[in-house]
CSV table of C-alpha atoms in Angstrom, one decimal:
chain,number,residue,atom,x,y,z
V,1,MET,CA,3.3,-3.7,7.6
V,2,ILE,CA,2.7,-1.6,10.7
V,3,SER,CA,0.5,1.4,10.5
V,4,GLY,CA,-1.1,3.8,13.0
V,5,TYR,CA,-1.3,7.3,14.4
V,6,PRO,CA,2.0,9.0,15.3
V,7,SER,CA,3.3,8.1,18.8
V,8,SER,CA,0.7,5.3,19.1
V,9,GLY,CA,3.3,2.6,20.0
V,10,LYS,CA,4.1,1.1,16.5
V,11,THR,CA,7.8,0.5,17.2
V,12,TYR,CA,7.0,-1.1,20.6
V,13,ARG,CA,4.6,-3.5,18.9
V,14,SER,CA,7.1,-4.1,16.1
V,15,ARG,CA,9.7,-5.1,18.6
V,16,GLN,CA,7.3,-7.5,20.3
V,17,LEU,CA,6.6,-9.1,16.9
V,18,LEU,CA,10.4,-9.3,16.0
V,19,ASP,CA,11.1,-11.0,19.3
V,20,PHE,CA,8.3,-13.5,18.7
V,21,PHE,CA,9.4,-14.2,15.1
V,22,ARG,CA,13.0,-14.7,16.0
V,23,SER,CA,12.0,-17.1,18.8
V,24,ARG,CA,9.8,-19.2,16.6
V,25,VAL,CA,12.4,-19.4,13.9
V,26,ALA,CA,15.2,-20.4,16.3
V,27,SER,CA,13.1,-23.0,18.1
V,28,SER,CA,11.6,-24.6,15.0
V,29,LEU,CA,12.8,-28.1,14.0
V,30,ASP,CA,11.8,-27.5,10.4
V,31,PRO,CA,14.8,-26.5,8.2
V,32,ARG,CA,12.6,-24.4,6.0
V,33,ILE,CA,11.6,-22.2,8.9
V,34,ASN,CA,15.2,-22.1,10.2
V,35,ARG,CA,16.2,-20.4,6.9
V,36,ILE,CA,13.9,-17.5,7.4
V,37,SER,CA,15.6,-14.2,8.1
V,38,ILE,CA,13.9,-11.4,10.2
V,39,HIS,CA,14.3,-7.8,9.3
V,40,HIS,CA,13.2,-4.5,10.8
V,41,VAL,CA,12.8,-1.2,8.8
V,42,ASN,CA,11.8,2.1,10.3
V,43,ASP,CA,12.8,5.8,10.3
V,44,GLN,CA,15.3,5.5,13.1
V,45,ILE,CA,17.1,2.6,11.4
V,46,LEU,CA,17.2,4.5,8.1
V,47,GLY,CA,18.4,7.7,9.9
V,48,LEU,CA,15.4,9.7,8.9
V,49,ASP,CA,14.5,12.6,11.2
V,50,ARG,CA,10.8,13.1,12.1
V,51,ASP,CA,11.0,16.6,10.8
V,52,VAL,CA,10.8,15.2,7.3
V,53,TYR,CA,7.0,14.9,7.8
V,54,GLY,CA,6.7,18.7,8.0
V,55,GLU,CA,7.6,19.2,4.3
V,56,ALA,CA,6.0,17.5,1.4
V,57,LYS,CA,9.1,17.0,-0.7
V,58,MET,CA,11.2,15.7,2.2
V,59,GLU,CA,8.4,13.3,3.2
V,60,LYS,CA,8.1,12.0,-0.4
V,61,ASN,CA,11.9,11.3,-0.5
V,62,ALA,CA,11.7,9.6,2.9
V,63,ARG,CA,8.9,7.3,1.7
V,64,ALA,CA,10.9,6.4,-1.3
V,65,GLU,CA,13.9,5.5,0.9
V,66,ALA,CA,11.7,3.4,3.2
V,67,TYR,CA,10.2,1.6,0.2
V,68,SER,CA,13.6,0.9,-1.3
V,69,ALA,CA,14.9,-0.5,2.0
V,70,VAL,CA,11.9,-2.8,2.3
V,71,GLU,CA,12.1,-3.9,-1.4
V,72,ARG,CA,15.8,-4.9,-1.0
V,73,LEU,CA,14.9,-7.2,1.9
V,74,LEU,CA,11.9,-8.9,0.4
V,75,GLY,CA,12.2,-12.5,-0.5
V,76,ARG,CA,10.6,-15.9,0.0
V,77,GLU,CA,12.7,-16.7,3.0
V,78,ALA,CA,12.4,-13.3,4.7
V,79,ILE,CA,10.0,-11.6,7.1
V,80,VAL,CA,10.2,-7.9,6.9
V,81,VAL,CA,8.5,-5.7,9.5
V,82,ALA,CA,7.9,-2.4,7.8
V,83,ASP,CA,7.5,-0.2,10.9
V,84,GLY,CA,6.2,3.3,10.1
V,85,LEU,CA,3.3,5.6,9.8
V,86,ASN,CA,2.2,4.0,6.5
V,87,TYR,CA,-0.8,6.3,6.7
V,88,ILE,CA,-1.3,6.8,3.0
V,89,LYS,CA,-3.4,4.2,1.2
V,90,GLY,CA,-1.4,4.6,-2.0
V,91,PHE,CA,1.9,3.8,-0.2
V,92,ARG,CA,0.4,0.8,1.5
V,93,TYR,CA,-0.7,-0.4,-1.9
V,94,GLN,CA,2.8,0.2,-3.3
V,95,LEU,CA,4.3,-2.0,-0.5
V,96,TYR,CA,1.6,-4.6,-1.2
V,97,CYS,CA,2.6,-4.6,-4.9
V,98,GLY,CA,6.3,-5.0,-4.0
V,99,ALA,CA,5.5,-8.0,-1.7
V,100,LYS,CA,3.4,-9.7,-4.4
V,101,ALA,CA,6.0,-9.1,-7.0
V,102,ALA,CA,8.6,-10.8,-4.8
V,103,ARG,CA,6.1,-13.6,-4.2
V,104,THR,CA,6.1,-13.0,-0.4
V,105,PRO,CA,3.3,-12.9,2.1
V,106,SER,CA,1.9,-9.4,2.6
V,107,CYS,CA,0.3,-8.9,6.0
V,108,VAL,CA,-0.9,-5.6,7.5
V,109,SER,CA,-0.2,-6.7,11.0
V,110,LEU,CA,-1.6,-4.1,13.3
V,111,GLU,CA,-3.5,-0.9,13.6
V,112,ILE,CA,-2.8,0.5,17.1
V,113,HIS,CA,-4.8,3.7,16.4
V,114,VAL,CA,-8.1,1.8,16.8
V,115,GLY,CA,-7.4,1.2,20.5
V,116,THR,CA,-5.3,4.2,21.1
V,117,PRO,CA,-7.3,7.4,21.4
V,118,ILE,CA,-5.8,10.5,19.8
V,119,ASP,CA,-5.6,12.1,23.2
V,120,LYS,CA,-3.4,9.2,24.4
V,121,CYS,CA,-1.2,9.5,21.4
V,122,ARG,CA,-0.8,13.2,22.0
V,123,GLU,CA,0.1,12.5,25.7
V,124,ILE,CA,2.8,10.0,24.6
V,125,ASN,CA,4.1,12.4,22.0
V,126,ASP,CA,4.3,15.3,24.5
V,127,ARG,CA,6.3,13.0,26.8
V,128,LEU,CA,8.7,11.9,24.0
V,129,LEU,CA,9.2,15.5,23.0
V,130,ALA,CA,10.1,16.4,26.6
V,131,GLU,CA,12.5,13.5,26.9
V,132,GLY,CA,14.2,14.2,23.6
V,133,GLY,CA,16.6,11.6,22.2
V,134,ALA,CA,16.5,9.4,19.1
V,135,ASP,CA,12.9,8.3,19.7
V,136,GLY,CA,11.7,11.8,20.3
V,137,GLY,CA,8.1,12.8,19.4
V,138,TYR,CA,6.8,14.9,16.5
V,139,LYS,CA,6.5,18.6,16.6
V,140,GLN,CA,3.0,19.7,17.5
V,141,ASP,CA,2.0,21.0,14.1
V,142,VAL,CA,3.4,17.9,12.4
V,143,PHE,CA,1.6,15.6,14.8
V,144,ASP,CA,-1.7,17.3,14.2
V,145,ASN,CA,-1.2,17.2,10.4
V,146,LEU,CA,-0.4,13.5,10.4
V,147,VAL,CA,-3.4,12.7,12.5
V,148,PHE,CA,-5.6,14.7,10.1
V,149,ARG,CA,-4.2,13.1,7.0
V,150,TYR,CA,-4.3,9.5,8.3
V,151,GLU,CA,-6.2,7.1,6.0
V,152,GLU,CA,-7.4,4.3,8.1
V,153,PRO,CA,-6.8,0.8,6.7
V,154,ASN,CA,-9.8,-1.2,5.5
V,155,GLY,CA,-9.7,-5.0,5.9
V,156,MET,CA,-12.0,-5.3,2.9
V,157,THR,CA,-9.3,-4.1,0.5
V,158,ARG,CA,-6.8,-6.6,-0.7
V,159,TRP,CA,-3.7,-4.6,0.3
V,160,ASP,CA,-5.0,-4.0,3.8
V,161,SER,CA,-5.8,-7.6,4.5
V,162,PRO,CA,-5.4,-9.7,6.5
V,163,LEU,CA,-5.9,-6.9,9.0
V,164,PHE,CA,-5.0,-7.4,12.7
V,165,THR,CA,-5.9,-4.7,15.2
V,166,VAL,CA,-4.1,-4.4,18.5
V,167,PRO,CA,-5.9,-2.2,21.1
V,168,PHE,CA,-3.7,0.0,23.2
V,169,ASP,CA,-4.5,-2.0,26.4
V,170,ASP,CA,-3.7,-5.4,24.9
V,171,GLU,CA,-0.5,-6.9,26.4
V,172,ALA,CA,0.7,-8.3,23.1
V,173,PRO,CA,-0.4,-8.7,19.4
V,174,PRO,CA,-2.2,-11.9,18.3
V,175,TYR,CA,1.1,-13.7,17.7
V,176,GLU,CA,-0.2,-17.0,16.5
V,177,ALA,CA,-2.8,-15.6,14.1
V,178,ILE,CA,-0.2,-13.4,12.5
V,179,TRP,CA,2.3,-16.3,12.3
V,180,ASP,CA,-0.4,-18.4,10.6
V,181,ALA,CA,-1.2,-15.6,8.1
V,182,ILE,CA,2.5,-15.4,7.1
V,183,ILE,CA,3.8,-19.0,7.5
V,184,GLY,CA,0.7,-21.2,7.7
V,185,SER,CA,-0.3,-23.7,10.3
V,186,GLU,CA,1.5,-26.5,8.5
V,187,GLY,CA,4.8,-24.6,8.4
V,188,ASN,CA,4.6,-24.0,4.7
V,189,ILE,CA,5.6,-20.4,3.9
V,190,LYS,CA,2.8,-18.8,2.1
V,191,THR,CA,3.6,-16.9,-1.1
V,192,ALA,CA,1.5,-14.3,-2.9
V,193,LYS,CA,1.2,-14.7,-6.6
V,194,PRO,CA,1.7,-11.5,-8.6
V,195,ASN,CA,-0.9,-10.4,-11.1
V,196,LEU,CA,-1.2,-7.8,-13.8
V,197,ALA,CA,-2.6,-5.1,-11.5
V,198,THR,CA,0.0,-5.4,-8.8
V,199,VAL,CA,3.4,-6.4,-10.4
V,200,MET,CA,5.7,-3.4,-10.3
V,201,VAL,CA,9.2,-4.8,-10.0
V,202,ARG,CA,11.2,-7.9,-10.8
V,203,ARG,CA,9.2,-8.6,-14.0
V,204,ALA,CA,10.1,-7.7,-17.5
V,205,PRO,CA,7.4,-5.4,-19.0
V,206,GLN,CA,5.1,-7.0,-21.5
V,207,GLN,CA,5.6,-5.9,-25.1
V,208,HIS,CA,2.8,-4.2,-27.0
V,209,PHE,CA,2.8,-3.8,-30.8
V,210,ILE,CA,1.3,-1.5,-33.3
V,211,VAL,CA,1.0,-2.3,-37.0
V,212,THR,CA,3.0,0.2,-39.1
V,213,ARG,CA,3.3,-1.5,-42.5
V,214,GLY,CA,2.9,-4.8,-44.4
V,215,THR,CA,-0.1,-6.6,-45.7
V,216,LYS,CA,-3.3,-7.8,-44.2
V,217,SER,CA,-2.1,-11.4,-44.3
V,218,SER,CA,1.4,-10.6,-42.9
V,219,PRO,CA,1.5,-7.3,-41.1
V,220,ILE,CA,4.8,-6.1,-39.8
V,221,LYS,CA,4.7,-5.2,-36.1
V,222,VAL,CA,7.0,-3.0,-34.1
V,223,PRO,CA,7.0,-2.4,-30.3
V,224,ALA,CA,4.7,0.3,-29.2
V,225,THR,CA,6.5,3.3,-27.7
V,226,GLU,CA,6.4,4.5,-24.1
V,227,SER,CA,4.4,7.5,-25.2
V,228,ASP,CA,1.7,5.2,-26.8
V,229,TYR,CA,1.3,3.3,-23.5
V,230,LEU,CA,1.2,6.5,-21.4
V,231,TYR,CA,-1.4,7.9,-23.8
V,232,GLU,CA,-3.6,4.9,-23.4
V,233,LEU,CA,-3.2,4.9,-19.6
V,234,ASP,CA,-4.1,8.6,-19.4
V,235,ASN,CA,-6.9,8.5,-21.9
V,236,THR,CA,-8.6,5.3,-20.6
V,237,THR,CA,-8.5,6.4,-16.9
V,238,GLN,CA,-9.9,9.8,-17.8
V,239,ASN,CA,-12.7,8.3,-19.8
V,240,VAL,CA,-13.7,6.3,-16.7
V,241,ILE,CA,-13.6,9.5,-14.6
V,242,ASN,CA,-15.8,11.2,-17.1
V,243,VAL,CA,-18.4,8.4,-16.9
V,244,VAL,CA,-18.5,8.8,-13.1
V,245,LEU,CA,-18.8,12.6,-13.3
V,246,GLY,CA,-21.5,12.4,-16.0
V,247,TRP,CA,-23.6,9.9,-13.9
V,248,GLN,CA,-23.3,12.2,-10.8
V,249,LYS,CA,-24.3,15.2,-12.9
V,250,ASP,CA,-27.4,13.4,-14.1
V,251,HIS,CA,-28.3,12.1,-10.6
V,252,PRO,CA,-27.7,15.1,-8.3
V,253,GLY,CA,-27.8,14.3,-4.6
V,254,GLU,CA,-27.9,10.6,-5.2
V,255,GLY,CA,-25.4,8.4,-3.5
V,256,GLY,CA,-24.5,4.7,-3.5
V,257,GLY,CA,-25.1,4.3,-7.2
V,258,HIS,CA,-23.7,1.6,-9.5
V,259,ILE,CA,-22.3,2.8,-12.8
V,260,ALA,CA,-21.8,0.4,-15.6
V,261,THR,CA,-18.6,0.8,-17.7
V,262,ALA,CA,-17.4,-1.2,-20.6
V,263,ASP,CA,-15.2,-3.4,-18.2
V,264,GLY,CA,-17.0,-3.4,-14.9
V,265,ILE,CA,-19.2,-1.7,-12.3
V,266,VAL,CA,-18.0,1.4,-10.4
V,267,GLU,CA,-19.6,1.3,-7.0
V,268,LEU,CA,-20.2,4.8,-5.5
V,269,SER,CA,-20.2,5.5,-1.8
V,270,ALA,CA,-23.2,7.1,-0.1
V,271,ASN,CA,-21.6,10.5,-0.4
V,272,PRO,CA,-20.9,12.1,-3.8
V,273,VAL,CA,-17.3,11.7,-5.0
V,274,THR,CA,-15.7,15.0,-5.8
V,275,LEU,CA,-13.5,15.7,-8.9
V,276,PRO,CA,-10.4,16.3,-6.8
V,277,GLN,CA,-10.9,12.9,-5.1
V,278,LEU,CA,-11.3,11.1,-8.4
V,279,GLN,CA,-8.3,12.8,-9.9
V,280,ARG,CA,-6.2,12.0,-6.9
V,281,ILE,CA,-7.1,8.3,-7.2
V,282,ARG,CA,-6.4,8.4,-10.9
V,283,ARG,CA,-3.0,10.0,-10.4
V,284,GLN,CA,-2.1,7.3,-7.8
V,285,PHE,CA,-3.2,4.5,-10.2
V,286,MET,CA,-1.1,6.0,-13.1
V,287,ALA,CA,1.9,6.4,-10.9
V,288,LEU,CA,1.7,2.8,-9.7
V,289,ASN,CA,1.3,1.4,-13.2
V,290,ARG,CA,3.7,3.8,-15.1
V,291,GLN,CA,6.6,1.4,-14.4
V,292,HIS,CA,5.1,-1.6,-16.2
V,293,LYS,CA,2.8,-2.0,-19.1
V,294,LEU,CA,-0.7,-3.4,-18.5
V,295,PRO,CA,-2.2,-4.8,-21.7
V,296,LYS,CA,-4.4,-2.2,-23.3
V,297,GLU,CA,-7.5,-4.3,-22.7
V,298,ARG,CA,-6.7,-4.6,-19.0
V,299,ILE,CA,-6.3,-0.9,-18.2
V,300,ARG,CA,-9.9,0.0,-17.8
V,301,SER,CA,-10.9,-3.0,-15.7
V,302,SER,CA,-7.9,-2.6,-13.5
V,303,PHE,CA,-8.7,1.1,-12.9
V,304,VAL,CA,-12.4,0.3,-12.2
V,305,GLU,CA,-11.2,-2.2,-9.6
V,306,TYR,CA,-8.8,0.3,-8.1
V,307,LEU,CA,-11.5,3.0,-8.0
V,308,ASN,CA,-13.8,0.7,-6.1
V,309,ASP,CA,-11.1,-0.1,-3.6
V,310,ASN,CA,-10.4,3.6,-2.9
V,311,ILE,CA,-13.8,5.3,-3.1
V,312,GLY,CA,-15.3,5.4,0.3
């Protein structure tokens, strides 16, 4: 997964990685490595114009198309370079879930923005705009908006790790370290095991039951409806939000607190977390888990974990 500021050189680094991967696969004497296919997905390949980032609905549709393209290519014997802005934490988490569901390695491979000052990105973007062509830059207002909205990856979160940073002045990415993170030093392709909090596709939803009739000794159970699950998801996550808001109300001006809930500890950042921030995180969690049913007893703990990964 490639991520970075607009016009920071993401596609250039992606092509370096693609060349390296293809060379390693072709030169390997291990038949398991020889079977690996290499794929590249970005806006240009998908035929997406950069103007889509100037309108929310168009951008949302573009992200959905990019995710679908990556998802179709994921597999145990495939390396997919998802070359794009990938600037939203929720979207990176979605890609991470897709990789785990397919039991593939998930590797956020470079963050060029760390070594590329915004002024340099702007300079490159202006040059691309002047040159025109398929790889033209972003309109000035779109460029500024994307820079402002960029959510920097954090190597401490599970979906942004392992995290490799490639400074602008570096000649090449750390090829061997990235190869080892994906394949392993022994040549055994690493696979990521899915879990309840991340599986979104390729897995039949678990059934939940509610007792509607029968006796104590032999109750008759029927599958819970979709509305029952969505109610539990909505109600449980809102209760956690209410606990956080209640603690902050009782401790005005205090930051960095640890709030005990029934299924875990919510770790607050040094700065107070606003209601819009909490509701945005809650909406992201609900959207990611709407497609499959977490067991009722796992909803709260999974949401607490997701909150801790996103508050900061």
